[in-house]
Coordinates of C-alpha atoms and ligand atoms in Angstrom, one line a residue:
M1 CA 67.1 60.1 121.0
D2 CA 67.4 63.1 123.3
P3 CA 63.8 64.1 124.0
T4 CA 64.8 67.6 125.1
L5 CA 67.0 68.7 122.2
D6 CA 64.3 69.8 119.7
T7 CA 62.4 71.7 122.4
L8 CA 65.5 73.6 123.4
L9 CA 66.3 74.3 119.8
Q10 CA 62.8 75.7 119.2
Q11 CA 63.3 77.9 122.2
E12 CA 66.6 79.2 120.9
L13 CA 65.0 79.9 117.5
A14 CA 62.0 81.6 119.1
A15 CA 64.4 83.9 120.9
L16 CA 66.1 84.8 117.6
D17 CA 62.7 85.5 116.0
A18 CA 61.8 87.8 118.9
V19 CA 64.7 90.1 118.1
H20 CA 64.4 89.8 114.2
R21 CA 67.6 87.9 114.0
R22 CA 66.4 84.5 112.8
R23 CA 67.8 83.5 109.5
R24 CA 65.8 81.5 107.0
L25 CA 66.7 79.8 103.8
R26 CA 65.0 80.9 100.6
A27 CA 64.7 79.1 97.3
L28 CA 65.4 81.1 94.1
S29 CA 66.1 79.8 90.7
C30 CA 68.5 81.0 88.1
V31 CA 66.9 81.3 84.6
D32 CA 69.1 82.4 81.8
G33 CA 71.4 84.0 84.3
R34 CA 68.6 86.0 86.0
L35 CA 67.2 85.3 89.5
Q36 CA 63.6 84.2 89.7
D37 CA 61.5 83.8 92.9
T38 CA 59.1 80.9 93.4
S39 CA 56.3 82.9 91.9
G40 CA 58.2 83.3 88.6
R41 CA 59.1 87.0 89.2
I42 CA 62.5 88.1 87.9
L43 CA 64.5 90.0 90.5
I44 CA 67.6 92.1 90.0
D45 CA 70.4 90.6 92.0
T46 CA 72.2 93.1 94.2
S47 CA 73.3 90.6 96.8
S48 CA 75.6 88.1 95.2
N49 CA 79.4 88.3 95.0
D50 CA 79.6 87.3 91.3
Y51 CA 81.1 90.7 90.7
L52 CA 82.1 90.1 87.0
G53 CA 79.2 87.9 86.1
L54 CA 81.7 85.0 85.4
S55 CA 79.5 82.3 86.9
Q56 CA 77.3 82.7 83.8
H57 CA 80.1 83.3 81.3
P58 CA 80.0 80.9 78.3
L59 CA 83.7 80.1 78.5
V60 CA 83.7 79.4 82.2
K61 CA 80.6 77.1 81.9
A62 CA 82.0 75.4 78.9
R63 CA 85.4 74.7 80.5
A64 CA 83.8 73.4 83.7
A65 CA 81.7 71.0 81.6
E66 CA 84.7 70.0 79.4
W67 CA 87.0 69.2 82.3
A68 CA 84.2 67.2 84.1
A69 CA 83.6 65.2 80.9
R70 CA 87.4 64.6 80.5
H71 CA 88.5 64.1 84.1
G72 CA 85.4 63.0 86.0
A73 CA 82.8 64.5 88.2
G74 CA 84.7 64.3 91.5
A75 CA 88.2 64.3 92.8
P76 CA 89.1 60.9 94.0
A77 CA 90.8 61.7 97.3
S78 CA 92.6 64.3 99.4
R79 CA 95.6 66.0 97.7
L80 CA 98.2 64.0 99.6
V81 CA 96.6 60.7 98.6
T82 CA 95.6 60.7 94.9
G83 CA 93.8 64.1 94.6
T84 CA 96.8 66.0 93.1
R85 CA 96.2 65.8 89.4
D86 CA 98.2 67.6 86.7
I87 CA 95.2 69.9 86.2
T88 CA 95.3 70.8 89.9
L89 CA 99.0 71.8 89.8
A90 CA 98.5 73.7 86.5
V91 CA 95.7 75.8 88.0
E92 CA 97.8 76.5 91.1
E93 CA 100.7 77.7 88.9
K94 CA 98.4 79.9 86.9
L95 CA 96.9 81.4 90.2
A96 CA 100.4 82.0 91.6
A97 CA 101.4 83.9 88.4
F98 CA 98.1 85.9 88.5
K99 CA 98.8 86.9 92.1
G100 CA 102.5 87.6 91.3
C101 CA 103.7 85.0 93.9
E102 CA 106.1 82.1 93.9
A103 CA 103.4 79.5 94.6
A104 CA 99.7 79.0 95.4
L105 CA 97.7 76.3 97.1
L106 CA 94.0 75.6 96.5
F107 CA 91.4 75.1 99.3
S108 CA 87.9 73.9 99.3
S109 CA 86.5 77.2 100.5
G110 CA 87.6 80.6 101.9
F111 CA 86.1 79.7 105.3
Q112 CA 88.2 76.5 105.4
A113 CA 91.3 78.4 104.3
N114 CA 91.1 81.1 106.9
A115 CA 90.0 78.8 109.7
T116 CA 92.9 76.4 109.2
V117 CA 95.8 78.3 107.6
I118 CA 96.0 80.8 110.5
P119 CA 96.5 78.1 113.1
A120 CA 99.1 76.4 110.9
L121 CA 101.0 79.7 110.7
A122 CA 100.7 80.4 114.4
K123 CA 102.5 77.3 115.4
V124 CA 105.7 78.2 113.4
G125 CA 108.8 79.0 115.4
A126 CA 109.6 79.0 119.1
G127 CA 107.9 81.3 121.6
G128 CA 104.5 81.3 120.0
T129 CA 102.8 83.8 117.7
A130 CA 100.9 87.0 118.7
I131 CA 98.1 87.8 116.4
F132 CA 96.8 91.3 115.6
S133 CA 93.5 91.2 113.8
D134 CA 91.3 94.0 112.4
A135 CA 88.0 94.3 114.3
L136 CA 85.9 93.8 111.1
N137 CA 87.7 90.7 109.8
H138 CA 85.5 88.0 108.5
A139 CA 84.0 85.3 110.8
S140 CA 86.4 82.7 109.2
I141 CA 89.4 84.8 110.3
V142 CA 88.0 85.0 113.8
H143 CA 87.5 81.3 113.7
G144 CA 91.1 80.8 112.7
C145 CA 92.4 83.0 115.5
R146 CA 90.4 81.0 118.0
A147 CA 91.6 77.7 116.6
A148 CA 95.2 79.0 116.8
R149 CA 94.8 79.4 120.6
A150 CA 97.3 82.2 120.2
Q151 CA 97.2 85.5 122.0
T152 CA 95.0 87.6 119.7
Q153 CA 94.7 91.4 120.0
V154 CA 92.0 93.1 117.9
F155 CA 92.7 96.6 116.6
R156 CA 90.0 99.1 115.8
H157 CA 88.8 98.8 112.2
N158 CA 91.4 100.3 109.8
D159 CA 93.0 102.2 112.7
L160 CA 96.7 101.8 112.1
S161 CA 97.8 104.0 114.9
H162 CA 95.9 101.6 117.3
L163 CA 97.6 98.7 115.6
D164 CA 101.0 100.5 116.0
D165 CA 100.3 101.0 119.7
L166 CA 99.5 97.3 120.1
L167 CA 102.6 96.2 118.3
R168 CA 104.7 98.6 120.4
G169 CA 103.2 97.2 123.5
H170 CA 104.4 93.8 122.3
A171 CA 107.9 94.9 121.5
G172 CA 110.7 92.8 123.1
K173 CA 108.4 89.8 123.8
P174 CA 109.5 86.4 122.5
G175 CA 107.9 84.8 119.5
R176 CA 106.5 86.0 116.2
K177 CA 103.9 88.5 115.2
L178 CA 101.1 88.1 112.5
I179 CA 98.8 90.9 111.3
L180 CA 95.5 89.9 109.7
T181 CA 93.3 92.1 107.5
E182 CA 91.0 92.0 104.6
S183 CA 91.9 94.2 101.6
V184 CA 88.2 95.0 101.0
F185 CA 85.9 94.5 104.0
S186 CA 83.0 92.4 103.2
M187 CA 80.2 94.2 105.0
D188 CA 81.4 97.9 104.8
G189 CA 83.0 97.8 101.3
D190 CA 85.9 99.9 102.4
R191 CA 89.6 99.1 101.8
A192 CA 92.6 98.5 104.1
D193 CA 95.6 100.8 103.5
L194 CA 97.9 98.0 102.4
P195 CA 101.0 100.0 101.7
A196 CA 100.8 101.5 105.3
L197 CA 100.2 98.0 106.7
V198 CA 103.2 96.6 104.8
A199 CA 105.4 99.4 106.3
L200 CA 104.0 98.8 109.8
A201 CA 104.5 95.1 109.5
E202 CA 108.1 95.6 108.3
G203 CA 108.8 98.1 111.0
H204 CA 107.7 95.7 113.7
G205 CA 109.1 92.5 112.2
A206 CA 105.6 91.1 111.7
A207 CA 104.2 88.9 108.9
L208 CA 101.2 90.3 107.0
Y209 CA 98.2 88.1 106.0
V210 CA 95.7 89.6 103.6
D211 CA 92.3 88.2 102.7
E212 CA 91.5 89.4 99.1
A213 CA 88.1 87.7 98.9
H214 CA 86.4 90.8 97.6
A215 CA 89.3 92.4 95.8
S216 CA 90.6 89.6 93.6
G217 CA 89.3 90.0 90.1
V218 CA 87.9 93.4 90.8
L219 CA 90.6 95.7 92.0
G220 CA 94.3 96.2 91.5
P221 CA 96.2 96.0 88.2
Q222 CA 94.2 93.8 85.8
G223 CA 92.1 92.7 88.7
R224 CA 95.0 91.0 90.5
G225 CA 93.9 92.4 93.9
L226 CA 95.2 95.1 96.1
A227 CA 98.2 93.1 97.4
A228 CA 99.5 93.2 93.8
E229 CA 100.0 96.9 94.3
C230 CA 102.5 96.3 97.1
K231 CA 105.0 94.1 95.3
G232 CA 106.3 91.5 97.7
G233 CA 105.2 93.3 100.8
V234 CA 102.4 90.9 101.7
D235 CA 103.6 87.6 103.1
I236 CA 100.4 85.6 102.8
V237 CA 97.7 86.4 100.2
M238 CA 94.4 84.5 100.6
G239 CA 91.5 84.8 98.1
T240 CA 88.3 83.1 97.2
L241 CA 87.2 81.6 93.9
G242 CA 83.4 81.7 94.6
K243 CA 83.1 85.5 94.2
A244 CA 84.5 87.4 91.2
F245 CA 85.9 84.1 89.8
G246 CA 82.3 82.8 89.5
A247 CA 83.4 79.3 90.6
F248 CA 84.1 77.8 94.0
G249 CA 86.9 77.3 96.5
A250 CA 89.8 79.4 97.6
Y251 CA 93.6 79.8 97.5
V252 CA 96.6 80.9 99.5
A253 CA 99.5 82.4 97.6
G254 CA 103.0 83.4 98.8
S255 CA 106.5 82.0 98.9
R256 CA 107.3 78.3 98.0
A257 CA 108.3 77.7 101.7
L258 CA 104.8 79.0 102.8
I259 CA 103.0 76.6 100.5
D260 CA 105.2 73.7 101.3
W261 CA 104.6 74.3 105.0
L262 CA 100.8 74.4 104.5
V263 CA 101.0 71.1 102.6
N264 CA 102.6 69.6 105.7
A265 CA 100.8 71.4 108.6
C266 CA 97.4 72.7 107.5
P267 CA 94.6 70.3 108.5
G268 CA 92.1 72.1 106.2
F269 CA 94.3 71.2 103.3
I270 CA 95.5 67.7 104.4
Y271 CA 92.3 66.1 105.6
T272 CA 89.9 67.0 102.8
T273 CA 89.0 65.9 99.3
A274 CA 90.6 67.9 96.4
L275 CA 88.5 70.3 94.3
P276 CA 86.6 68.6 91.5
P277 CA 87.6 69.0 87.8
A278 CA 84.6 71.1 86.9
V279 CA 85.6 73.7 89.5
L280 CA 89.2 73.6 88.3
G281 CA 88.0 74.1 84.7
A282 CA 85.9 77.1 85.7
V283 CA 88.8 78.7 87.6
D284 CA 91.2 78.1 84.7
A285 CA 88.8 79.9 82.3
A286 CA 88.2 82.7 84.8
L287 CA 92.0 83.2 85.0
D288 CA 92.1 83.6 81.2
L289 CA 89.3 86.2 81.3
I290 CA 89.9 88.3 84.4
P291 CA 93.1 90.2 83.3
G292 CA 91.3 91.4 80.1
M293 CA 88.2 92.7 82.0
D294 CA 89.2 96.3 82.6
H295 CA 86.1 97.6 80.8
E296 CA 83.8 95.6 83.2
R297 CA 85.8 96.8 86.2
A298 CA 85.5 100.4 85.2
Q299 CA 81.8 100.1 84.7
L300 CA 81.4 98.4 88.0
A301 CA 83.3 101.2 89.7
R302 CA 81.1 103.8 87.9
N303 CA 77.8 102.1 88.8
S304 CA 78.9 101.7 92.5
Q305 CA 79.5 105.4 92.7
R306 CA 76.1 106.1 91.1
L307 CA 74.5 103.9 93.8
R308 CA 76.4 105.6 96.6
D309 CA 75.3 109.0 95.3
A310 CA 71.7 107.9 95.1
L311 CA 71.8 106.6 98.7
A312 CA 73.5 109.8 99.9
L313 CA 70.7 111.8 98.4
R314 CA 68.3 109.8 100.6
N315 CA 70.6 110.4 103.6
Y316 CA 71.8 106.9 104.0
D317 CA 75.2 106.3 105.5
T318 CA 77.3 104.2 103.1
L319 CA 80.2 104.2 105.6
N320 CA 83.5 104.4 103.8
S321 CA 82.6 102.2 100.9
T322 CA 84.7 102.8 97.8
T323 CA 84.1 99.5 96.1
Q324 CA 81.3 97.4 94.6
I325 CA 80.1 96.6 98.1
V326 CA 77.8 99.4 99.1
P327 CA 76.1 99.3 102.6
A328 CA 73.1 101.4 103.4
V329 CA 73.0 101.6 107.2
I330 CA 69.5 101.4 108.5
G331 CA 69.9 100.7 112.3
S332 CA 67.5 98.2 113.8
E333 CA 66.9 94.7 112.6
A334 CA 63.2 95.2 112.0
D335 CA 63.8 98.4 109.9
A336 CA 66.5 96.7 107.8
L337 CA 64.1 93.8 107.1
A338 CA 61.3 96.2 106.2
A339 CA 63.7 98.1 103.8
A340 CA 64.7 94.8 102.1
R341 CA 61.1 93.9 101.6
R342 CA 60.4 97.3 100.1
M343 CA 63.3 96.9 97.7
E344 CA 62.0 93.5 96.7
D345 CA 58.6 94.9 96.0
A346 CA 60.4 97.2 93.5
G347 CA 62.0 94.1 91.9
I348 CA 65.4 94.3 93.6
L349 CA 66.8 91.4 95.6
V350 CA 68.9 92.8 98.5
I351 CA 69.5 91.1 101.8
A352 CA 69.2 92.7 105.2
I353 CA 72.4 92.1 107.1
R354 CA 71.9 92.0 110.9
P355 CA 73.9 91.1 114.1
P356 CA 75.9 89.1 114.8
T357 CA 77.3 89.6 111.2
V358 CA 77.4 93.4 111.9
A359 CA 77.4 95.3 115.2
P360 CA 74.0 95.9 116.9
G361 CA 72.4 99.1 115.8
T362 CA 74.1 99.0 112.3
S363 CA 71.8 96.5 110.5
R364 CA 71.9 97.4 106.9
L365 CA 71.1 96.6 103.3
R366 CA 74.3 95.3 101.8
L367 CA 74.1 96.1 98.1
T368 CA 76.7 94.4 95.9
L369 CA 76.9 95.3 92.2
N370 CA 78.2 93.2 89.3
S371 CA 79.3 94.1 85.8
A372 CA 76.5 92.0 84.3
L373 CA 73.9 94.5 85.4
G374 CA 72.7 96.5 82.4
E375 CA 71.7 100.2 82.2
D376 CA 68.0 99.2 82.6
D377 CA 68.8 97.3 85.8
M378 CA 70.7 100.2 87.1
Q379 CA 67.8 102.6 86.4
Q380 CA 65.4 100.3 88.2
L381 CA 67.8 100.0 91.1
L382 CA 68.3 103.8 91.4
A383 CA 64.5 104.4 91.2
A384 CA 64.0 101.9 94.0
V385 CA 66.6 103.6 96.1
A386 CA 65.0 107.0 95.4
D387 CA 61.7 105.6 96.8
L388 CA 63.2 103.9 99.8
Ligands
PLP401 C1 86.4 88.3 103.6 C2 85.9 86.9 103.4 N1 86.8 85.9 103.6 C3 86.4 84.6 103.5 C4 85.1 84.2 103.0 C5 84.7 82.8 102.9 O1 84.8 82.4 101.6 P1 84.0 81.1 101.1 O2 82.6 81.6 100.7 O3 84.8 80.7 99.9 O4 84.0 80.1 102.2 C6 84.2 85.3 102.8 C7 82.8 84.9 102.3 O5 81.8 85.4 102.6 C8 84.6 86.6 103.0 O6 83.7 87.6 102.7

């Protein structure tokens, strides 16, 4: 054993503690779909990404149980060995149809997809790939850019004229260009201007990769995401299944050639065990339900606006949020933690988001709503905000 390792780790942790950036795991239980802390107190959940409440939907739970009973608890191998079952292919076909794409490929998680698909794309063609990535892209996208070892230029958040300048600066150079963005940004709750990004990508001969983790199920026609509004303009659509789908895992959708290439070149797909039947069953049921949930989506949008209005009355900056993700910028780490404690005293579970997840000085409460919140829950939340 290394006698110095634990001592050094303790020193690192103490340094994080000193600046209020240490993260701690906290146990909560789920009782009849409600969150309960260890003292038995029920808390209103405004921190999860289960935007349509599907993780608790009877049909989703039943199909997960049914497929596990019929097909087994686990997948037996990676997809290229014996992990590609008929149910796996059927769910992929259903996902592709949902996203309006030729084909789709399942991944074990969104992190794994972004971290490994981007490098697999960057090695296509001669002359290398230059990557252009939004400054607020998720950590998994940043990871993918680093793993790609490609030249990566970061454009200011949602600043398409900055992106245009960077693309112009690259004109005439050999190789390919790849633009990376989220359609809804996970910490600010604002949207990318996808039609403008599609036009820019086409104008500069670049491919466009869009992470729809927080849009799929919630936004776009029948919840199909924002890329669905730009028919055929987005080359690579990535999304997660652990958020509005209420399940687990992720997917990439696009052309048949894209999916066939990833099957051959993406290590995060090749060298990992397939998704288990219970997860596939849950995703299959979610895909049956999501297109018909316009009522829930409208209610979510209305409640998100009520929350933004309540925060604005208390002079909180909600940035450019227009979605179910509503930040309330506080500033320092310590103040954000204190605000989260105060909300919890009022029965609302909300997590303080601090650096390095967000920029120093912009620590915040990140409130996320879901359509399962009832009017009583909303009243309690709005009262807690009014007292904050
Ligand atoms: C924008 C975005 N992409 C990817 C991920 C990762 O997805 P997963 O939780 O499935 O690993 C997240 C999750 O927080 C996210 O917010």
